[in-house]
PDB file of C-alpha atoms in Angstrom:
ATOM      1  CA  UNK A   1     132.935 -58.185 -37.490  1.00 98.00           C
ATOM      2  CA  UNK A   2     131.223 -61.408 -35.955  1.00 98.00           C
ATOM      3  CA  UNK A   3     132.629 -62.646 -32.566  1.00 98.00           C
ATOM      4  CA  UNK A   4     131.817 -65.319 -30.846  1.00 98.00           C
ATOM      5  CA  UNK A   5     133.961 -65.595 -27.523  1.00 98.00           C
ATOM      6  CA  UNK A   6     134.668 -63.496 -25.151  1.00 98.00           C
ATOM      7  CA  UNK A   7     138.384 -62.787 -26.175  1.00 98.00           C
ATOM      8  CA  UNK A   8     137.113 -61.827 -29.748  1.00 98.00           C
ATOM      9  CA  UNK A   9     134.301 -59.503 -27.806  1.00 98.00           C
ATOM     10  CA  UNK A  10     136.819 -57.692 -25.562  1.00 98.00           C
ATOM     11  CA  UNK A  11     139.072 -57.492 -28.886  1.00 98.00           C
ATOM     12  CA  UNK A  12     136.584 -55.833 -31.061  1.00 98.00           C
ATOM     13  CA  UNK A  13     135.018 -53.965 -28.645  1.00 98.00           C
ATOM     14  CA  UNK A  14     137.597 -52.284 -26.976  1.00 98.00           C
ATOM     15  CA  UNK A  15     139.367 -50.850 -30.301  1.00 98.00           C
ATOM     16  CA  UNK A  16     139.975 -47.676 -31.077  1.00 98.00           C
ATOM     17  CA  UNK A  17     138.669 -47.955 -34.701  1.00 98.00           C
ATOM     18  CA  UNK A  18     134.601 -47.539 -35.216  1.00 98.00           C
ATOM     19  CA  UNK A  19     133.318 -50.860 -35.627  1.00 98.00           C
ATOM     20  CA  UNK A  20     129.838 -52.841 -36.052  1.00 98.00           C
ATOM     21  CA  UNK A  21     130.138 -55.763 -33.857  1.00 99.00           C
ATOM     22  CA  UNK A  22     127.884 -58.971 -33.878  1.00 98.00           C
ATOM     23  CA  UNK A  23     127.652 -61.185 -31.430  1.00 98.00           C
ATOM     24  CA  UNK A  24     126.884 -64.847 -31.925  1.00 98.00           C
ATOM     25  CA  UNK A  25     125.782 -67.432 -29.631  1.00 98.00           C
ATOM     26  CA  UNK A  26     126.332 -67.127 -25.822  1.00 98.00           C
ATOM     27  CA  UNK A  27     129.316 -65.876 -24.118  1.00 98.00           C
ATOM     28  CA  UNK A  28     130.082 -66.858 -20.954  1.00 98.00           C
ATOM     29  CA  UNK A  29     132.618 -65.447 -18.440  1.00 97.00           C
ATOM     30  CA  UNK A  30     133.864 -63.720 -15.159  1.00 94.00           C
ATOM     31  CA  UNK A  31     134.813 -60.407 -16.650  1.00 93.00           C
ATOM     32  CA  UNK A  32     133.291 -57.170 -17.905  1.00 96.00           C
ATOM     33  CA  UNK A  33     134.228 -56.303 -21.220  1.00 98.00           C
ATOM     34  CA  UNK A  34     135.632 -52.429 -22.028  1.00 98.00           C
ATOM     35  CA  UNK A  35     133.769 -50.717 -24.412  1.00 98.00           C
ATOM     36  CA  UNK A  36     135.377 -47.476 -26.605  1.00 98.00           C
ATOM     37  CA  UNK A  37     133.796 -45.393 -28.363  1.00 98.00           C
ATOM     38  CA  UNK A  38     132.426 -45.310 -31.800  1.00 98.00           C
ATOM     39  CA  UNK A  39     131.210 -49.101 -31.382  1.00 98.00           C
ATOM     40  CA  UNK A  40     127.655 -50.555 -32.392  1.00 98.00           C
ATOM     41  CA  UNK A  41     127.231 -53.853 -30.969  1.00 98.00           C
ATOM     42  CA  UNK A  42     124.239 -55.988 -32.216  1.00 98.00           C
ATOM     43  CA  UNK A  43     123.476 -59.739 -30.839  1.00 98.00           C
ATOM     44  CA  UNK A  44     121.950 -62.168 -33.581  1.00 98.00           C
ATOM     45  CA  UNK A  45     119.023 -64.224 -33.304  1.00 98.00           C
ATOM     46  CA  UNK A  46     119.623 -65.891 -29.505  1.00 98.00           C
ATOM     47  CA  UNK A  47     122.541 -63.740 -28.773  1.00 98.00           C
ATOM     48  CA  UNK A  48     123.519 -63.815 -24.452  1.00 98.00           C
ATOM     49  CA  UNK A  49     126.404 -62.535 -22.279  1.00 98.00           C
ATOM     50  CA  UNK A  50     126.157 -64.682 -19.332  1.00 98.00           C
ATOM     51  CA  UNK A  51     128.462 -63.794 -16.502  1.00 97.00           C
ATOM     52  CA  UNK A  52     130.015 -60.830 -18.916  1.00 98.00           C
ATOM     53  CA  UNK A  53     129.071 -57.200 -18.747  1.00 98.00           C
ATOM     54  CA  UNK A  54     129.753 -54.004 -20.817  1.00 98.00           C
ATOM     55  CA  UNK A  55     131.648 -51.158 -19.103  1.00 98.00           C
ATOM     56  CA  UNK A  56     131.552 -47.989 -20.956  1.00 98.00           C
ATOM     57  CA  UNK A  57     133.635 -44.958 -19.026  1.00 98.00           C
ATOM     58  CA  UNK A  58     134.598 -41.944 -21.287  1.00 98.00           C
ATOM     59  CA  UNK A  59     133.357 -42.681 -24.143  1.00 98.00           C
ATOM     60  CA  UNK A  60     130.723 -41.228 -26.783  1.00 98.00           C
ATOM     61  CA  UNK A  61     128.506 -42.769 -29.793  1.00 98.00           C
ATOM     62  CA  UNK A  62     127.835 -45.669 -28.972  1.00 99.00           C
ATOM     63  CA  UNK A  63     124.903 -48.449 -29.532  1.00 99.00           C
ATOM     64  CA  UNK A  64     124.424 -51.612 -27.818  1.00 99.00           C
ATOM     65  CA  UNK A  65     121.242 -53.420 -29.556  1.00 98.00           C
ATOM     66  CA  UNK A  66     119.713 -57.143 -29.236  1.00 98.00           C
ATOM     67  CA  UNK A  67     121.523 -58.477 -26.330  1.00 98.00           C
ATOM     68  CA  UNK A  68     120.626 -60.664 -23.202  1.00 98.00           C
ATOM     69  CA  UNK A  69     122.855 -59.874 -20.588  1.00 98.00           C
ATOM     70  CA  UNK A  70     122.835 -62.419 -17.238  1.00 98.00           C
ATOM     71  CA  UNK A  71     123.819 -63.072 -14.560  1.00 97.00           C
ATOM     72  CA  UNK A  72     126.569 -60.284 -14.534  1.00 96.00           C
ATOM     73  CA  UNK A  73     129.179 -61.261 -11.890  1.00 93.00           C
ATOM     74  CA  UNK A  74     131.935 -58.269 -11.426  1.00 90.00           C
ATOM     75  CA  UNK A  75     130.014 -55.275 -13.371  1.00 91.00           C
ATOM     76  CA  UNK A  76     126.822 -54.272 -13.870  1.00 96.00           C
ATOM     77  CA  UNK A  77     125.249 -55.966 -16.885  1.00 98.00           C
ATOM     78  CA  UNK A  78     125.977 -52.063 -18.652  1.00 98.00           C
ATOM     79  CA  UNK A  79     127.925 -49.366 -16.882  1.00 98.00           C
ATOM     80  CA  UNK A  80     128.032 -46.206 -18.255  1.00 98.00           C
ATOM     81  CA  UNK A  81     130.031 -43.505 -16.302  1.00 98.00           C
ATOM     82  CA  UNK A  82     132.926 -40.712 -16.500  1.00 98.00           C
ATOM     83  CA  UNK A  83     131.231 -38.974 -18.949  1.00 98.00           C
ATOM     84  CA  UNK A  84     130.090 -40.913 -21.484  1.00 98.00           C
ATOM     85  CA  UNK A  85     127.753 -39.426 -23.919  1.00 98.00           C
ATOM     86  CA  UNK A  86     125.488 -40.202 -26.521  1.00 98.00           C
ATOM     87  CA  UNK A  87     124.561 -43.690 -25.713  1.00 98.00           C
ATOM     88  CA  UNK A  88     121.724 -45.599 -26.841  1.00 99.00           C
ATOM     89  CA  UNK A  89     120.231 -49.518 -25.526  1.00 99.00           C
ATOM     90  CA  UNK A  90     117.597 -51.003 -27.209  1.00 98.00           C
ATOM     91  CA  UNK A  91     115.985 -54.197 -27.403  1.00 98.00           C
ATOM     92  CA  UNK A  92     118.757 -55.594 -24.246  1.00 98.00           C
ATOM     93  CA  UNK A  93     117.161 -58.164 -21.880  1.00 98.00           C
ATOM     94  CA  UNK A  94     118.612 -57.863 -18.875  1.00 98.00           C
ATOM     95  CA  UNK A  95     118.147 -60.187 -15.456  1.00 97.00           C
ATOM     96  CA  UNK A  96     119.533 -61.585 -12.552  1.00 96.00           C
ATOM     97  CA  UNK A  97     122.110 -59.262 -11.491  1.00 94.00           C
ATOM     98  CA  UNK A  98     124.629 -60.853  -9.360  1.00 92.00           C
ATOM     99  CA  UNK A  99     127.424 -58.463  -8.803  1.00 88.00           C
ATOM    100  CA  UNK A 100     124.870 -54.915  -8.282  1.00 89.00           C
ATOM    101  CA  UNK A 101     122.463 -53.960 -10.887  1.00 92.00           C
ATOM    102  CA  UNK A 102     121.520 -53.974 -14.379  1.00 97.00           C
ATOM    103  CA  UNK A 103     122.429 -50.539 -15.831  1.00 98.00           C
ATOM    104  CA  UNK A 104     123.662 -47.684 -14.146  1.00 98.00           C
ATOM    105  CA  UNK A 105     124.545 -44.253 -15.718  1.00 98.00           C
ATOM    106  CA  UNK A 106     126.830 -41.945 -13.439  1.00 98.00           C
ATOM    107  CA  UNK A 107     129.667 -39.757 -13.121  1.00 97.00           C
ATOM    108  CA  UNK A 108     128.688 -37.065 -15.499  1.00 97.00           C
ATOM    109  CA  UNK A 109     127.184 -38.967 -18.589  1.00 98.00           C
ATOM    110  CA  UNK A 110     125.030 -37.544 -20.640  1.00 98.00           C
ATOM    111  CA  UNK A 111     122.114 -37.705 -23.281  1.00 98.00           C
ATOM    112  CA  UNK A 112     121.145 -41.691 -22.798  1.00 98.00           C
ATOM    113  CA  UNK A 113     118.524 -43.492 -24.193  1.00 98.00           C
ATOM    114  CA  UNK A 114     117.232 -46.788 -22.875  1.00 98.00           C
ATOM    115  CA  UNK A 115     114.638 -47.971 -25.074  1.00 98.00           C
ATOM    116  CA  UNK A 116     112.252 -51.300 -25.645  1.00 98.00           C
ATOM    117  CA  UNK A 117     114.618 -53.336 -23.485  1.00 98.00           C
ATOM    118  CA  UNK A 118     113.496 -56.331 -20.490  1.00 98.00           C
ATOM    119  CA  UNK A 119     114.543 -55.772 -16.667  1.00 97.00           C
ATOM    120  CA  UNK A 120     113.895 -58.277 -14.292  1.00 97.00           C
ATOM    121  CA  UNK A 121     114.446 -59.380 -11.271  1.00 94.00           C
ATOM    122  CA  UNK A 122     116.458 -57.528  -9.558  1.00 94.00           C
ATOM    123  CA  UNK A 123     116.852 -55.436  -6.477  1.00 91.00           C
ATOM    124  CA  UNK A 124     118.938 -52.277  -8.439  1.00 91.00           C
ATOM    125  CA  UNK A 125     117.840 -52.115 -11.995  1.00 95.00           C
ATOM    126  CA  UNK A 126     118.927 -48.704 -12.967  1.00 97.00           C
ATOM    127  CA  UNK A 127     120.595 -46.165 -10.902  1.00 97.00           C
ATOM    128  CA  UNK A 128     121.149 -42.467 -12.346  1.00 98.00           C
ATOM    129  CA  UNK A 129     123.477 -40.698 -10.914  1.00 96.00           C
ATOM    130  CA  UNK A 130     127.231 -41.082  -8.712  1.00 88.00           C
ATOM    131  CA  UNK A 131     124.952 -40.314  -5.232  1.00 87.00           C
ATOM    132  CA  UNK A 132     124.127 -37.708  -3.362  1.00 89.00           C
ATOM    133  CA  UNK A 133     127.368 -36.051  -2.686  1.00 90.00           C
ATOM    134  CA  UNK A 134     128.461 -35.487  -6.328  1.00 93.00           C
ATOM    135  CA  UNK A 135     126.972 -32.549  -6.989  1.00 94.00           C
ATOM    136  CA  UNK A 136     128.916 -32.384 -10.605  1.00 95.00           C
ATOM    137  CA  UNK A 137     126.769 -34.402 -12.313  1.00 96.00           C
ATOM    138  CA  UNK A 138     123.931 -31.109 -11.596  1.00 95.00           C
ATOM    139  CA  UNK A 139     123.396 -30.322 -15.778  1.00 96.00           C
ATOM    140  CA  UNK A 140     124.592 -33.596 -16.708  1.00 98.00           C
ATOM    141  CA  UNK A 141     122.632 -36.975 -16.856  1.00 98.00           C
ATOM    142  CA  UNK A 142     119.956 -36.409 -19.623  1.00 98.00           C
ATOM    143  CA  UNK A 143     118.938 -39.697 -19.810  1.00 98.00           C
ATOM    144  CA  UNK A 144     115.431 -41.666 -21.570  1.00 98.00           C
ATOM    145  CA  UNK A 145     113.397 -44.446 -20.856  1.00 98.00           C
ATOM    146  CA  UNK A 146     110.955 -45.730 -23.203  1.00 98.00           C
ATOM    147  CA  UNK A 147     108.841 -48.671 -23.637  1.00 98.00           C
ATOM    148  CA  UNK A 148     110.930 -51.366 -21.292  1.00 98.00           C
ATOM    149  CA  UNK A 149     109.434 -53.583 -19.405  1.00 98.00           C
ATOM    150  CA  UNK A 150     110.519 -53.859 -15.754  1.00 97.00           C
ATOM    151  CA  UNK A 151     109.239 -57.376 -14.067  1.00 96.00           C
ATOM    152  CA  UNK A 152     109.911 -58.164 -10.202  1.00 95.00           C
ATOM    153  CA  UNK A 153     112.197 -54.862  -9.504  1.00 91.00           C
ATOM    154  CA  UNK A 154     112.683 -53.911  -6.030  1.00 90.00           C
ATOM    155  CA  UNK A 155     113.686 -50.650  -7.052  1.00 93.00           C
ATOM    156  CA  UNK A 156     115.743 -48.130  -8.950  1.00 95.00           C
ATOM    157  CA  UNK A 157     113.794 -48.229 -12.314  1.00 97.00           C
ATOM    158  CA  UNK A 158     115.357 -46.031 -12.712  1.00 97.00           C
ATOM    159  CA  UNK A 159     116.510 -43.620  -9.404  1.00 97.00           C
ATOM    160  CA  UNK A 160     117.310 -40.491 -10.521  1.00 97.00           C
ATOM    161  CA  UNK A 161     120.153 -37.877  -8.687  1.00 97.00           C
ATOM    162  CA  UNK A 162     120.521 -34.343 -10.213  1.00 97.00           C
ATOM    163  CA  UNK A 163     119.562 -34.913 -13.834  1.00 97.00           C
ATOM    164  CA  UNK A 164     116.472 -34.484 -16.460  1.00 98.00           C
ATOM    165  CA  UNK A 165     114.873 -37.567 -16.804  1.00 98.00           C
ATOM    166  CA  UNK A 166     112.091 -38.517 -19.546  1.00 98.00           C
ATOM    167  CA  UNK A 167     110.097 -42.122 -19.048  1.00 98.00           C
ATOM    168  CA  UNK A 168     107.328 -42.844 -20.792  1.00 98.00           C
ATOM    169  CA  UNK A 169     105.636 -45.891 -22.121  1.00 98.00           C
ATOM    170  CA  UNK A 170     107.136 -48.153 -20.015  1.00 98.00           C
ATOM    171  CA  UNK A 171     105.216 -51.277 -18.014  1.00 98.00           C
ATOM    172  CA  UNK A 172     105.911 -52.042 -14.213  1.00 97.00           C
ATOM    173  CA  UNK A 173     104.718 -55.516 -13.285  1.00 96.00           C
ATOM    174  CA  UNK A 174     104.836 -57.509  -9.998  1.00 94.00           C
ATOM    175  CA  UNK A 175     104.221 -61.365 -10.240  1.00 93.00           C
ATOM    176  CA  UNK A 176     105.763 -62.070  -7.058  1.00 90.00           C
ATOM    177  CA  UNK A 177     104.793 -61.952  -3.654  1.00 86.00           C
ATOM    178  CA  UNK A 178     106.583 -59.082  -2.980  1.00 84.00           C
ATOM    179  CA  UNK A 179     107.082 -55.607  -2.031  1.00 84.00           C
ATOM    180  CA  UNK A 180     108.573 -53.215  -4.167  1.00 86.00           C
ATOM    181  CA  UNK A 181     110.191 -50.292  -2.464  1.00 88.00           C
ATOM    182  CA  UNK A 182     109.284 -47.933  -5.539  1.00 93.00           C
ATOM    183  CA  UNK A 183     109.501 -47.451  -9.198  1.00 95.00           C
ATOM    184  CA  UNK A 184     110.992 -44.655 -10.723  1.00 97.00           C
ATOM    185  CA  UNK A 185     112.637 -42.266  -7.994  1.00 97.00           C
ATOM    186  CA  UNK A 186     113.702 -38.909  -8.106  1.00 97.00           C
ATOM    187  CA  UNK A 187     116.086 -37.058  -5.853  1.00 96.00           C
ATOM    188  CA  UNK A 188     118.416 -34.426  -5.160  1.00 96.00           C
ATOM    189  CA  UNK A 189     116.392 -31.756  -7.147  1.00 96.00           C
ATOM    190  CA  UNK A 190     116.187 -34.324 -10.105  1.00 97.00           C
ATOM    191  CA  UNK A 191     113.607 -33.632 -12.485  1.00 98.00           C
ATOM    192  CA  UNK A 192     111.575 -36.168 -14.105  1.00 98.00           C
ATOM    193  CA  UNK A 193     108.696 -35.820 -16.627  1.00 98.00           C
ATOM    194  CA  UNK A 194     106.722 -39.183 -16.189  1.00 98.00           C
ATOM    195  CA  UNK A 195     104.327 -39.915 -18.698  1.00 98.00           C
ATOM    196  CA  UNK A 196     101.633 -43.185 -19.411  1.00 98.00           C
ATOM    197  CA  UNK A 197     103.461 -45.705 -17.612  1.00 98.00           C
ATOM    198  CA  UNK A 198     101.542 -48.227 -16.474  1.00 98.00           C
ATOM    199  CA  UNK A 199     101.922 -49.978 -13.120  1.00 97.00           C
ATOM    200  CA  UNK A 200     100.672 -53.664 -12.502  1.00 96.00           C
ATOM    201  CA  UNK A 201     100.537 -55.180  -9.501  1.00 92.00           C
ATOM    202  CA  UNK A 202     103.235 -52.591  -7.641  1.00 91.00           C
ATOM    203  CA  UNK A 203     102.544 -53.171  -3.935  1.00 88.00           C
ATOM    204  CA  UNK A 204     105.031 -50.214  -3.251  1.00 90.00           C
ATOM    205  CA  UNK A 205     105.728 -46.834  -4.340  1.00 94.00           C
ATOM    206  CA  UNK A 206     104.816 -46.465  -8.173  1.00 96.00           C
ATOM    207  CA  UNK A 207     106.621 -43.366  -8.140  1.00 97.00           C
ATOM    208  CA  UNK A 208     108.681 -41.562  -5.283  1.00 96.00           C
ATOM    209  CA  UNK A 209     110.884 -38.722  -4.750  1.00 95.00           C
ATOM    210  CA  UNK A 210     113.087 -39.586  -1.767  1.00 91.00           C
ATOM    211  CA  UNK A 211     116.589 -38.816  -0.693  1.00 89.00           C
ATOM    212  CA  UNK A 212     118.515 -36.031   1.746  1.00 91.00           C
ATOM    213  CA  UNK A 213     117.003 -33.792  -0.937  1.00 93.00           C
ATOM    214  CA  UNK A 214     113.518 -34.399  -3.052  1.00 95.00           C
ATOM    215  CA  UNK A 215     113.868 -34.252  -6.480  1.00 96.00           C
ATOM    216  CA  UNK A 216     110.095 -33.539  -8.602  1.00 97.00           C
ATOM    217  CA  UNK A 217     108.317 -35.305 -10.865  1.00 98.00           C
ATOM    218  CA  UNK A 218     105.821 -34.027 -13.291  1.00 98.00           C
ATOM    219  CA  UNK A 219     102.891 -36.064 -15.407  1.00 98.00           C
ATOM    220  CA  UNK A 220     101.733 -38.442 -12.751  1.00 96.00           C
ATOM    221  CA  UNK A 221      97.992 -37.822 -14.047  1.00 97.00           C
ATOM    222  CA  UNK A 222      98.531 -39.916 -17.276  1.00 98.00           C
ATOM    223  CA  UNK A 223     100.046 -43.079 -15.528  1.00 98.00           C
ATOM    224  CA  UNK A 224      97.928 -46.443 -14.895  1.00 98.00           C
ATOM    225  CA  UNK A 225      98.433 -47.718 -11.229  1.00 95.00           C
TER     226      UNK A 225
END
């Protein structure tokens, strides 16, 4: 199907039949739009949420493909929590959070992918994990990021709590004068294999484990700073 509002969105997106969803044009709202599973949802040429996010919470197979998401204003521009598993982004732009951050994976989800997609400026980009205290998600939270490009972050890109955590490829830039307070994080005995990322013009941490409880990170060696 090919919606173009945000009532046809919500519609489409939040049945409970498998569905390939395009989105046309720019959609423009307030709310965040439920997600179920089984779903593909693919923007055409141009294709923007601005104000709307996606909110995925116990659900499984889904892909979310060719969006711009901005300016989300009650949700993060994605959510993914409660379990969800088996997601996949790629080729998203998102920016300009106004609510929290860009896309957060928590609660238990499981075997993500966030791939080729455009972050920028934000404080939060992408948080991993429900915090320190929820020690459930320990064996959960398999999550990949690959080739995304994360412009002006403060921080979070992603922070990592508990889970296994692959990011390569990807390209950290600072064109601001600013400080960033690190790139990718890792915490609470999070593990995260690193690999040729390259870091431009990062005036803070390119890579920090922090938190109550370190986490480790392993293939510093083959990153640019």
């Amino acid at each position: 199907v090919t919606v173009s509002t945000l009532a046809e969105l919500k519609s489409a997106a939040g049945s409970s039949s498998p569905m390939i969803i395009k989105v046309s044009g720019t959609i423009r709202g307030t709310e965040y739009v439920k997600v179920a599973s089984n779903k593909t949802i693919i923007g055409l040429s141009g294709a923007t949420l601005d104000g709307p996010g996606l909110y995925l919470k116990t659900v499984n197979n889904v892909i979310i493909k060719n969006l711009t998401i901005k300016n989300p204003a009650n949700s993060d521009a994605i959510t993914i929590r409660d379990r969800s598993h088996h997601i996949w982004v790629d080729h998203c732009t998102f920016s300009d959070p106004q609510y929290d951050g860009l896309v957060d994976v928590t609660n238990e989800s499981d075997y993500v992918t966030i791939s080729w997609s455009k972050f920028a400026n934000a404080a939060k980009n992408s948080l991993v994990g429900s915090g320190e205290a929820n020690v459930s998600d320990k064996g959960k939270l398999h999550v990949t990021y690959h080739h995304n490009y994360f412009l002006n972050a403060l921080e979070r890109s992603p922070s990592l709590s508990f889970g296994t955590g692959h990011v390569f490829n990807n390209y950290y830039q600072n064109t601001k004068t600013m400080t960033n307070g690190y790139g990718i994080a890792s915490r609470m005995g999070a593990v995260i294999y690193a690999e040729n990322n390259y870091f431009d013009g990062i005036k803070g941490a390119p890579i920090a484990t922090i938190g109550t409880e370190y986490g480790f990170v392993s293939g510093e060696k083959t990153n640019i700073y």
